[in-house]
XYZ file of C-alpha atoms in Angstrom:
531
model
C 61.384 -19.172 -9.734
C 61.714 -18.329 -5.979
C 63.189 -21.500 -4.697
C 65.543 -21.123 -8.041
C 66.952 -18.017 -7.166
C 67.324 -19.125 -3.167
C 69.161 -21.670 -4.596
C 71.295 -19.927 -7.207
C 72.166 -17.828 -4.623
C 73.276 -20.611 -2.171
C 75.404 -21.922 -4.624
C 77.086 -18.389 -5.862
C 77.836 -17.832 -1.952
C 79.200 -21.015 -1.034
C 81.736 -20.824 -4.134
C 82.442 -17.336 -3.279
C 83.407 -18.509 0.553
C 85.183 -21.599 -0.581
C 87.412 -19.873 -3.154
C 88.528 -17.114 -0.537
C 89.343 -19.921 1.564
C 90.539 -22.585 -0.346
C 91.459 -21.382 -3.614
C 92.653 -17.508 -2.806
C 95.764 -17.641 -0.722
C 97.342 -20.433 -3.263
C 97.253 -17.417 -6.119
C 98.140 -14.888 -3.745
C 101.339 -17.070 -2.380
C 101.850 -17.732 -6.194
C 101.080 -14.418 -7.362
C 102.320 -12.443 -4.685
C 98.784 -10.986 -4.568
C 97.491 -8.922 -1.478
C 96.120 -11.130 0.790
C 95.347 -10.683 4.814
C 97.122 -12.341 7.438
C 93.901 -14.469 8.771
C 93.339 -15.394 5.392
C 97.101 -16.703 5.056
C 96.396 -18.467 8.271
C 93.626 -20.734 6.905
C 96.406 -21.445 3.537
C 96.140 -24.988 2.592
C 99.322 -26.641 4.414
C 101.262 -29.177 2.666
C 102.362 -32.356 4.520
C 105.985 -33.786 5.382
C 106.459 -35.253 1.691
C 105.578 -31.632 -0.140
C 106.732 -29.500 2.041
C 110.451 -30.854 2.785
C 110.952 -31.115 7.079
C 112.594 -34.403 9.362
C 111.121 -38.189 9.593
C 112.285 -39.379 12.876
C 112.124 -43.079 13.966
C 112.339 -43.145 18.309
C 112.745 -45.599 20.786
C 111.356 -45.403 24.155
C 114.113 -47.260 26.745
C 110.515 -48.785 28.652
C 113.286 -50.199 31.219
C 114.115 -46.934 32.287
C 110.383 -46.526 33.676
C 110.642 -49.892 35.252
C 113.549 -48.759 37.320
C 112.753 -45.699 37.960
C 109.491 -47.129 39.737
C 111.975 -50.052 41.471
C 113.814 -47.140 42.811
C 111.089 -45.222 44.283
C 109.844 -48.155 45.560
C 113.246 -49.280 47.399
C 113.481 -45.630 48.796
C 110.223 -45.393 49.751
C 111.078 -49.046 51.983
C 114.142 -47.111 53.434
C 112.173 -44.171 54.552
C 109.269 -46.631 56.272
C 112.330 -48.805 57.876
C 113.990 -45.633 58.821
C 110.831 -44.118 60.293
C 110.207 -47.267 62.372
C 113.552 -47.927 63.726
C 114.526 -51.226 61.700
C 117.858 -51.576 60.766
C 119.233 -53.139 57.903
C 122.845 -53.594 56.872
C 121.900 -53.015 52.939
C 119.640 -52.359 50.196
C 120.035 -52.390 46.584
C 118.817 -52.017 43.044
C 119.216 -55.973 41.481
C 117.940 -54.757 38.070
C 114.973 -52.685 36.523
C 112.469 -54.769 38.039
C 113.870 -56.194 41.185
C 115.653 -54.700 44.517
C 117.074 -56.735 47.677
C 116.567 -55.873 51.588
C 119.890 -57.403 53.222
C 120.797 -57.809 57.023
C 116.932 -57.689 58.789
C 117.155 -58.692 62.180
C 115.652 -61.612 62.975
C 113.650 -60.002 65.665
C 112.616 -57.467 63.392
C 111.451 -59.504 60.668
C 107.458 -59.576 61.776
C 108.123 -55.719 61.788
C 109.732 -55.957 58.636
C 107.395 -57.780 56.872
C 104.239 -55.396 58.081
C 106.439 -52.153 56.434
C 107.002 -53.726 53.624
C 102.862 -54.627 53.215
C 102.278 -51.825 50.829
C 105.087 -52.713 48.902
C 104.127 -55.638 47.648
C 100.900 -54.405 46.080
C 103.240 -54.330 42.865
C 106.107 -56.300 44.442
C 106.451 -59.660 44.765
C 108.384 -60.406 47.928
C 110.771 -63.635 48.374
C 113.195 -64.329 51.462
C 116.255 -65.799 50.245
C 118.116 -66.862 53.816
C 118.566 -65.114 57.202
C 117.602 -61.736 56.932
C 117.482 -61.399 52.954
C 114.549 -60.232 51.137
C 114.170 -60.105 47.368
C 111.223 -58.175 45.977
C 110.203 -58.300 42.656
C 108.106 -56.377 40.178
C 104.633 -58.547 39.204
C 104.610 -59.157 35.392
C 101.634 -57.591 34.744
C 102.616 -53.929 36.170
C 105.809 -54.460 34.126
C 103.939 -54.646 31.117
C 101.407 -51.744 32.090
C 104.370 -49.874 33.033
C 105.996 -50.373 28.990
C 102.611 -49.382 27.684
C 102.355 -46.413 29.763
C 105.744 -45.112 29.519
C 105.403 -45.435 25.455
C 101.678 -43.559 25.205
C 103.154 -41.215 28.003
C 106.754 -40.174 25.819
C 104.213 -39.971 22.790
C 102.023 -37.712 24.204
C 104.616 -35.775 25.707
C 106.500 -35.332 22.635
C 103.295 -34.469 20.988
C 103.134 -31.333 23.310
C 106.743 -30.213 23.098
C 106.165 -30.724 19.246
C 102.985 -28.693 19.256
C 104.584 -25.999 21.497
C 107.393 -25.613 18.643
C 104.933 -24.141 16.149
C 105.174 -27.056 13.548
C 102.282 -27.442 11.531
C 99.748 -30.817 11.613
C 103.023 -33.080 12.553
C 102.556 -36.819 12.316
C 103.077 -38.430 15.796
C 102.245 -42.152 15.858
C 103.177 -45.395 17.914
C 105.090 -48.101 15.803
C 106.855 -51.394 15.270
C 106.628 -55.157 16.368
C 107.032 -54.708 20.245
C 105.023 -51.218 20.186
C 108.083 -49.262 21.566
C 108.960 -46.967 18.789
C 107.445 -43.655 17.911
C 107.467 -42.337 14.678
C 107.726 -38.276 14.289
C 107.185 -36.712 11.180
C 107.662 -32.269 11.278
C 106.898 -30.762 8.144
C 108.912 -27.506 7.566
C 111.340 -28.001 10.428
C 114.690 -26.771 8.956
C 116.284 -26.322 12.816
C 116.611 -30.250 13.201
C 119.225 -30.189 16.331
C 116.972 -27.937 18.542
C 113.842 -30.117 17.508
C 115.610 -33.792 18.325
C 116.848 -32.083 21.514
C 113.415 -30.500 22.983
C 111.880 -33.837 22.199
C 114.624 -35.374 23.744
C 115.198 -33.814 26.403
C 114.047 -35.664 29.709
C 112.719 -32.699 31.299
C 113.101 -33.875 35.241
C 112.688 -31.623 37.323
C 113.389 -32.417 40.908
C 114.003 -30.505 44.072
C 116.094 -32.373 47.192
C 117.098 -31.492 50.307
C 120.612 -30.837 50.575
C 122.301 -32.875 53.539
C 126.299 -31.314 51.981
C 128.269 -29.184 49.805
C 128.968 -27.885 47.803
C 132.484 -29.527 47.212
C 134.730 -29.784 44.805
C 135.045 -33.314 44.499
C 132.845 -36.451 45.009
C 135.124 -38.183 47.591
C 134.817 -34.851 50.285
C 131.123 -35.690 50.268
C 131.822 -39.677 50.490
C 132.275 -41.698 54.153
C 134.854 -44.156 54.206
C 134.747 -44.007 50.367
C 131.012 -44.892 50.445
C 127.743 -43.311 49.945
C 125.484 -42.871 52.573
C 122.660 -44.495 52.012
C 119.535 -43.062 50.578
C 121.533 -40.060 49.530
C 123.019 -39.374 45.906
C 126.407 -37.221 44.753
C 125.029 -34.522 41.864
C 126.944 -32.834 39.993
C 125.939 -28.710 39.859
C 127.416 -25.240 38.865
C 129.098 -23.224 41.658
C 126.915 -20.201 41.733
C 130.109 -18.150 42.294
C 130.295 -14.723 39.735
C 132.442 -15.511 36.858
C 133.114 -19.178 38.319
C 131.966 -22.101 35.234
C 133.668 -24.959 37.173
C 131.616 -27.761 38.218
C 130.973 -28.423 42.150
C 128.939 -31.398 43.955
C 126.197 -32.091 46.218
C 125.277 -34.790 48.982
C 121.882 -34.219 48.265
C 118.691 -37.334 49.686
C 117.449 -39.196 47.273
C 113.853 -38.844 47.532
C 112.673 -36.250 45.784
C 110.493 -33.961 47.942
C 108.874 -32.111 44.646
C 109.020 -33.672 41.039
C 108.393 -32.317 37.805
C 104.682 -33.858 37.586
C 103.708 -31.861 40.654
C 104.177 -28.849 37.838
C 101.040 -26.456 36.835
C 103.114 -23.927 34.835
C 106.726 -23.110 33.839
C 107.781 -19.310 32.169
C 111.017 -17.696 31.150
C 111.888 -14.408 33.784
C 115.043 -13.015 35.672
C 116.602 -13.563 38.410
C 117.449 -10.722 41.090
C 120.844 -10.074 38.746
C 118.524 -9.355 35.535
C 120.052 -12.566 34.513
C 117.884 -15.453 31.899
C 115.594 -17.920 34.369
C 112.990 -19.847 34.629
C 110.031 -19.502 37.003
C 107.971 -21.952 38.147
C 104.374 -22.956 40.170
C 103.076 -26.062 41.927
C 99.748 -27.645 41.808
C 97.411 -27.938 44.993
C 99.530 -31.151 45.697
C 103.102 -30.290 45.333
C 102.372 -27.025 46.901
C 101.509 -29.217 49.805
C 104.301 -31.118 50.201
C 106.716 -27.894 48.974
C 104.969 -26.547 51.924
C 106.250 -29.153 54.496
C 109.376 -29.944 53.070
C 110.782 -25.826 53.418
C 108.848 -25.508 56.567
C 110.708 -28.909 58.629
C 113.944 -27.624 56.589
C 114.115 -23.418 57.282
C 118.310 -22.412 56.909
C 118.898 -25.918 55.192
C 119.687 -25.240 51.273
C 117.788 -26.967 48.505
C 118.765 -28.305 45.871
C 116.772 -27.597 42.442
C 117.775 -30.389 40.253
C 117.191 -30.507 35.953
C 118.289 -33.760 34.771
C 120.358 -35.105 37.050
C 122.427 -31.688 37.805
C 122.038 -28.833 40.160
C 121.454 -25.842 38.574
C 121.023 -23.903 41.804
C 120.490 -24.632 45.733
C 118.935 -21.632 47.704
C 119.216 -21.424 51.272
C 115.750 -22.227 52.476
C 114.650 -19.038 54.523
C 110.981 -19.659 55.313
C 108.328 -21.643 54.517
C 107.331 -22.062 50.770
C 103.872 -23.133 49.472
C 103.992 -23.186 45.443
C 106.163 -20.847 43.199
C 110.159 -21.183 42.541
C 112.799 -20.414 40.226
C 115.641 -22.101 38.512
C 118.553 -20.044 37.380
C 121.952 -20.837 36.339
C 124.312 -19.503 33.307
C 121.495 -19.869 31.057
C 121.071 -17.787 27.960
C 117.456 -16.271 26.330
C 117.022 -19.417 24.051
C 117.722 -21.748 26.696
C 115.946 -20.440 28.781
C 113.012 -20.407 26.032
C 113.749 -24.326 25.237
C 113.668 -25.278 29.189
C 110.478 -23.525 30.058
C 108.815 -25.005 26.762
C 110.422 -28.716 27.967
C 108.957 -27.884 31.888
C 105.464 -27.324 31.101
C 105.191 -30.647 28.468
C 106.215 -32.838 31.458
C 109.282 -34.855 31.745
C 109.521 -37.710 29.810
C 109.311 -41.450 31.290
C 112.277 -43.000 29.708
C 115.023 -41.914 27.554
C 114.393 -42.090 24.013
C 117.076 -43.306 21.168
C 117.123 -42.361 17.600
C 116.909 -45.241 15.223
C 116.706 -43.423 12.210
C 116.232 -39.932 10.856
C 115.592 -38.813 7.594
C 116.314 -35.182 6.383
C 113.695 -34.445 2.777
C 114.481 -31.283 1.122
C 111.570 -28.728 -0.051
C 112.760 -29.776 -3.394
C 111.454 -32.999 -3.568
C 108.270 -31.212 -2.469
C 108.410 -29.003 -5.425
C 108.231 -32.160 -8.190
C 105.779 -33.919 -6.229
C 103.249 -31.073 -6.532
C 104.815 -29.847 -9.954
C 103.972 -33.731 -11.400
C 100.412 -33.830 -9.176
C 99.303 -30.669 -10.593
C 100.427 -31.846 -14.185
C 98.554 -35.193 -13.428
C 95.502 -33.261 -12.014
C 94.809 -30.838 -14.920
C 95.449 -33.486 -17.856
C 92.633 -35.487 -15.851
C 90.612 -32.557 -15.585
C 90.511 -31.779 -19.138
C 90.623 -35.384 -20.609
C 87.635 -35.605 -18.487
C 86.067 -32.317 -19.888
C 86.443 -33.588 -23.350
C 84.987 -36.484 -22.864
C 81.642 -35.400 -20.858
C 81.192 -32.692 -23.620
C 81.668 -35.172 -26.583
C 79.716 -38.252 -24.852
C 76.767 -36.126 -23.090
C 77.009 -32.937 -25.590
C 75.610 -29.228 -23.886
C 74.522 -31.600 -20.859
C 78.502 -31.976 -20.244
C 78.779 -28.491 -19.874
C 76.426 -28.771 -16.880
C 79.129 -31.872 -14.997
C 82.075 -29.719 -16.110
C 81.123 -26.776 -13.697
C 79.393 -29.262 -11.252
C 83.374 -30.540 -11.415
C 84.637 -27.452 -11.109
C 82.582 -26.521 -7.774
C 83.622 -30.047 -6.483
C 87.221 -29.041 -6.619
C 86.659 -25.433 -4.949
C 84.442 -26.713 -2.143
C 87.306 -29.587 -1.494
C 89.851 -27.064 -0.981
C 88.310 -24.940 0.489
C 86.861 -27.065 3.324
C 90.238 -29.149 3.697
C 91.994 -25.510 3.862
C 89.512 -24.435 6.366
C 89.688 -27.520 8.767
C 93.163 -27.334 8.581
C 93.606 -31.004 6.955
C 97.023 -30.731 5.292
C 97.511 -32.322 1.174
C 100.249 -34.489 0.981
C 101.208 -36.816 -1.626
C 98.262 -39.663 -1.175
C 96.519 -36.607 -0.709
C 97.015 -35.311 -4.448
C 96.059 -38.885 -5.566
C 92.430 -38.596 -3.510
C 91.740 -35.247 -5.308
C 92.003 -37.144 -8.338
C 90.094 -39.589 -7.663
C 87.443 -37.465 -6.487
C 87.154 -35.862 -9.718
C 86.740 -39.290 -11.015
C 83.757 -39.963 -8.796
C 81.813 -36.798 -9.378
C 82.260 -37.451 -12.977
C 81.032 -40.953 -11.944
C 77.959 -39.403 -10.286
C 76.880 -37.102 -13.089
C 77.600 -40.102 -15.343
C 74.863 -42.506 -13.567
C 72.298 -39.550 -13.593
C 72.663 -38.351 -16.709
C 72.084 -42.118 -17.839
C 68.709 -42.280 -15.980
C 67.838 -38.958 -17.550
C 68.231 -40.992 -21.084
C 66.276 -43.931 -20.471
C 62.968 -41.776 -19.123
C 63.666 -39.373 -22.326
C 63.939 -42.814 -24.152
C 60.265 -43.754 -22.466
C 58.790 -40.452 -24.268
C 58.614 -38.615 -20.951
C 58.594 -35.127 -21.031
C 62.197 -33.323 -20.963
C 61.266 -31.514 -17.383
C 59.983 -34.842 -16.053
C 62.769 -36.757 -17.109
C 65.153 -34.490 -15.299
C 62.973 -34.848 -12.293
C 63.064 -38.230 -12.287
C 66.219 -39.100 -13.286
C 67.339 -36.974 -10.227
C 64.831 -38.752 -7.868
C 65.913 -42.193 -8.790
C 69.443 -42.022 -8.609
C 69.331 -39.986 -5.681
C 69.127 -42.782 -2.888
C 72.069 -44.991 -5.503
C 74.306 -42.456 -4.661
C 74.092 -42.070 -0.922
C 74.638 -45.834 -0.029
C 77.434 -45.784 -2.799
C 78.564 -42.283 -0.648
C 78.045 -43.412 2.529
C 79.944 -46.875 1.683
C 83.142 -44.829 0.489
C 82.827 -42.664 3.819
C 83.068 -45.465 5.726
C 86.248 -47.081 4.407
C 87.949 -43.649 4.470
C 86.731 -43.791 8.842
C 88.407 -47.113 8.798
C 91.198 -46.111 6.835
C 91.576 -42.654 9.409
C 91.346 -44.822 12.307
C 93.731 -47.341 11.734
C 96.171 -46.201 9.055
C 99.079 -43.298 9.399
C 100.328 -40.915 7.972
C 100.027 -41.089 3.920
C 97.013 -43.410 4.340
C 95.571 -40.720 6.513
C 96.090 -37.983 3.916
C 94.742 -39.977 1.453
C 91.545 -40.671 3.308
C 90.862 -36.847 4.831
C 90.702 -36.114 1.076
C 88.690 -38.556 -0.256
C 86.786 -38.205 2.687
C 85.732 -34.445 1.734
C 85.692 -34.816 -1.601
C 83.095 -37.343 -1.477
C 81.028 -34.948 0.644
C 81.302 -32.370 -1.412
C 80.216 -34.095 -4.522
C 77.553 -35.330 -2.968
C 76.441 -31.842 -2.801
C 77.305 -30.893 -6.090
C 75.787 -34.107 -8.180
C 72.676 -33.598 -6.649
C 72.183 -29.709 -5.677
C 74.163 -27.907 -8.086
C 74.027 -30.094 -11.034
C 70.396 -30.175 -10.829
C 70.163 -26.376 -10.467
C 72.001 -25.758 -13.205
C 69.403 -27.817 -15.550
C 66.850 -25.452 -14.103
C 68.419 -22.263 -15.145
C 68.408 -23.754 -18.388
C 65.147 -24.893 -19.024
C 63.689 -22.403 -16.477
C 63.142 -19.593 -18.566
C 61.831 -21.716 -22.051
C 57.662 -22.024 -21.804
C 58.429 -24.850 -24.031
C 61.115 -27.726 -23.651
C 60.660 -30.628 -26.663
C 64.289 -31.948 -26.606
C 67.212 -31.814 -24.487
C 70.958 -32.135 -25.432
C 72.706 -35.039 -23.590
């Protein structure tokens, strides 16, 4: 009677917790019961196809990655040639993966070749007549450079996505050539603002600024060209009241990126006006460091996507902390900083389809999974108290706990239902009824071999015991594999069936049992048993 009522009161407190949890904030939402805000927290979310929100299908532009390492490349050749007093007459982007070195001295060309040693780590280098060098990007770092850019954008997006606020969202890599990205955001109503934070390429970059502004490209241009290893940006003219758009000669190696980035916050600028503040790692505090301390009374340009937003005059030395500001307003300002500290994204992402799904779809789903799960419920009742008499009564509340303890733990976890979901609660209550089922069964045959009602329940337990953790542990397996490998409704339906079957596992053999204790524990005498 001691171990009974240790475990009677196990079972009373771990339905107690689980219902709070699990079962609780459903009425309460329903109801409009009193409930506390931590309680509310731990509600039972719903997934994309209950809850109504966006399906987005992306593409990541993995060219855009290979170029933009071609590029840095190239530039990084012009600044070794430059440093070492080479001259060229030209060099230029081909394509994506491939740039061309014209007009090397023949001289110079031992020289030439020794600066460009480090280049062709990743760069295969070809000479194509006097003085022309081709250099192409090695097949192999192309395609670690697709991967990388596609696990990069979905990780990034993941962030931006997870510093919106939307709950459990469904990020996943997709399609033939592994380029696509599938986004799912349950609840997301403001669809604009959500395609264009994860959208956003987020590069920050900060140039010295060789002239300007001006207010047009050709005042910056010589002879109508470019100077090499400089670009023309467009910016805003800083001027009070002035919108119009100015440009900048500014170099085109960036001295500071966005990935040399530890933090990013909203704040003001010396007007009170909306900016954005900013601080360096170890690293790009470094080279901030040496870049404003060779430049003091040149200006700097701080550049967001390919546009100047502002380009203080460098005063002194500057080791890690800056600020952007420009004619931004609070929510920009909010969507920028938010964009800043998820990192910019490697390539430029296209939208090849988007799907908008109302809450009202959500509504019938659970309206006709609800329906579904309490006709099963109580076609299964009936039939466990017809087929197994006052013993039924025993699987219908070992049912019943099964169903508290799965929402409860899947609420507390923070595992979301969805539709597959819904059909994996169901089928759990079909495998606990399964369970009770194959013991009840064994509890016949020993009652049939004139055992004693006490020992029959003892042994019926025993024996089926070990049947139903290898049939368990099989079941818990495929729902792994089906986790692993599967997204999202697959996944739903596995995190369900995958706590369900723990928690009947419990029930079948700890509660159920229990419960034919109470019964018989308080009769001296036990000569038959109704099942």
């Amino acid at each position: 009677m001691q171990n009974l009522r240790w475990k009677i009161i196990t079972i009373v407190s771990i339905l107690i917790i689980f219902t709070l949890v699990g079962v609780y904030p459903i009425l309460a939402a329903w109801k409009h019961l009193p409930s506390p805000g931590w309680l509310q927290e731990k509600q039972l979310k719903l997934g994309l196809d209950l809850k109504g929100g966006v399906h987005l299908v992306l593409r990541v532009q993995t060219d855009d990655a290979l170029r933009i390492e071609t590029e840095t490349e190239m530039e990084r050749l012009r600044a070794e040639l430059q440093t070492r007093n080479i001259p060229v007459s030209k060099i230029d982007l081909v394509s994506p993966t491939q740039f061309r070195v014209e007009g090397v001295p023949p001289a110079q060309d031992p020289a030439f070749r020794q600066a460009a040693t480090e280049i062709q780590t990743n760069f295969d280098r070809s000479a194509s007549g006097a003085g022309v060098h081709t250099f192409s990007m090695r097949p192999n770092i192309q395609a670690n450079l697709r991967d990388e850019a596609v696990v990069q954008a979905r990780q990034t997006i993941e962030r931006r996505v997870n510093e919106l606020g939307v709950t459990e969202p469904s990020i996943s890599q997709e399609g033939a050539g592994g380029d696509q990205i599938l986004v799912q955001l349950p609840g997301v109503t403001d669809v604009e603002r959500a395609k264009q934070i994860m959208g956003s390429p987020g590069l920050l970059e900060l140039k010295i600024v060789e002239q300007g502004p001006a207010s047009t490209k050709e005042a910056l241009m010589t002879n109508g060209q470019v100077l090499p290893g400089t670009d023309i940006l467009p910016g805003v003219s800083g001027a009070p009241g002035d919108s119009g758009t100015v440009y900048y000669l500014v170099k085109k190696l960036a001295a500071v990126t966005g990935r040399d980035l530890r933090n990013a916050r909203p704040s003001v600028d010396e007007n009170n006006q909306p900016a954005v503040s900013f601080s360096l790692n170890n690293e790009g505090g470094r080279k901030f460091g040496k870049v404003t301390g060779e430049n003091v009374g040149r200006s700097l340009a701080i550049i967001l996507d390919g546009r100047v937003q502002s380009a203080p005059r460098i005063e002194s030395r500057i080791n890690s902390e800056g600020r952007i500001t420009g004619s931004f307003t609070n929510e920009e300002v909010q969507n920028l900083s938010l964009v800043l500290r998820s990192g910019a994204l490697p390539a430029t992402l296209t939208y090849l389809r988007e799907q908008t799904i109302g809450p009202s779809l959500g509504a019938d789903a659970i309206r006709s999974g609800v329906t579904a799960s309490i006709v099963g419920l109580l076609l299964v009742i009936a039939f466990m108290l017809v087929y197994y008499r006052l013993s039924g009564v025993n699987a219908v509340v070992a049912l019943i706990f099964n169903l508290v303890i799965l929402l409860g733990l899947m609420a507390y976890v923070g595992a979301v239902m969805t539709l597959p979901g819904i059909a994996g609660f169901v089928l759990t209550m079909g495998i606990g009824v399964d369970s009770n089922v194959l013991i009840f069964e064994r509890i016949k045959e020993e009652l049939e071999a004139q055992r004693g009602v006490r020992a029959s329940i003892n042994a019926g337990f025993a024996r089926v015991f070990w049947t139903l953790v290898d049939t368990h542990v099989a079941a818990l397996i495929s729902c792994v594999f089906l986790f692993n490998f599967g997204t999202g409704p697959i996944r739903g339906f596995a995190v369900t069936l995958f706590i369900g079957l723990i928690s009947n596992l419990f029930t079948s053999i700890f509660v159920s049992k229990t419960l034919f204790e109470v019964a018989l524990g308080r009769r001296h005498q036990v000569a038959t048993l109704s099942i």
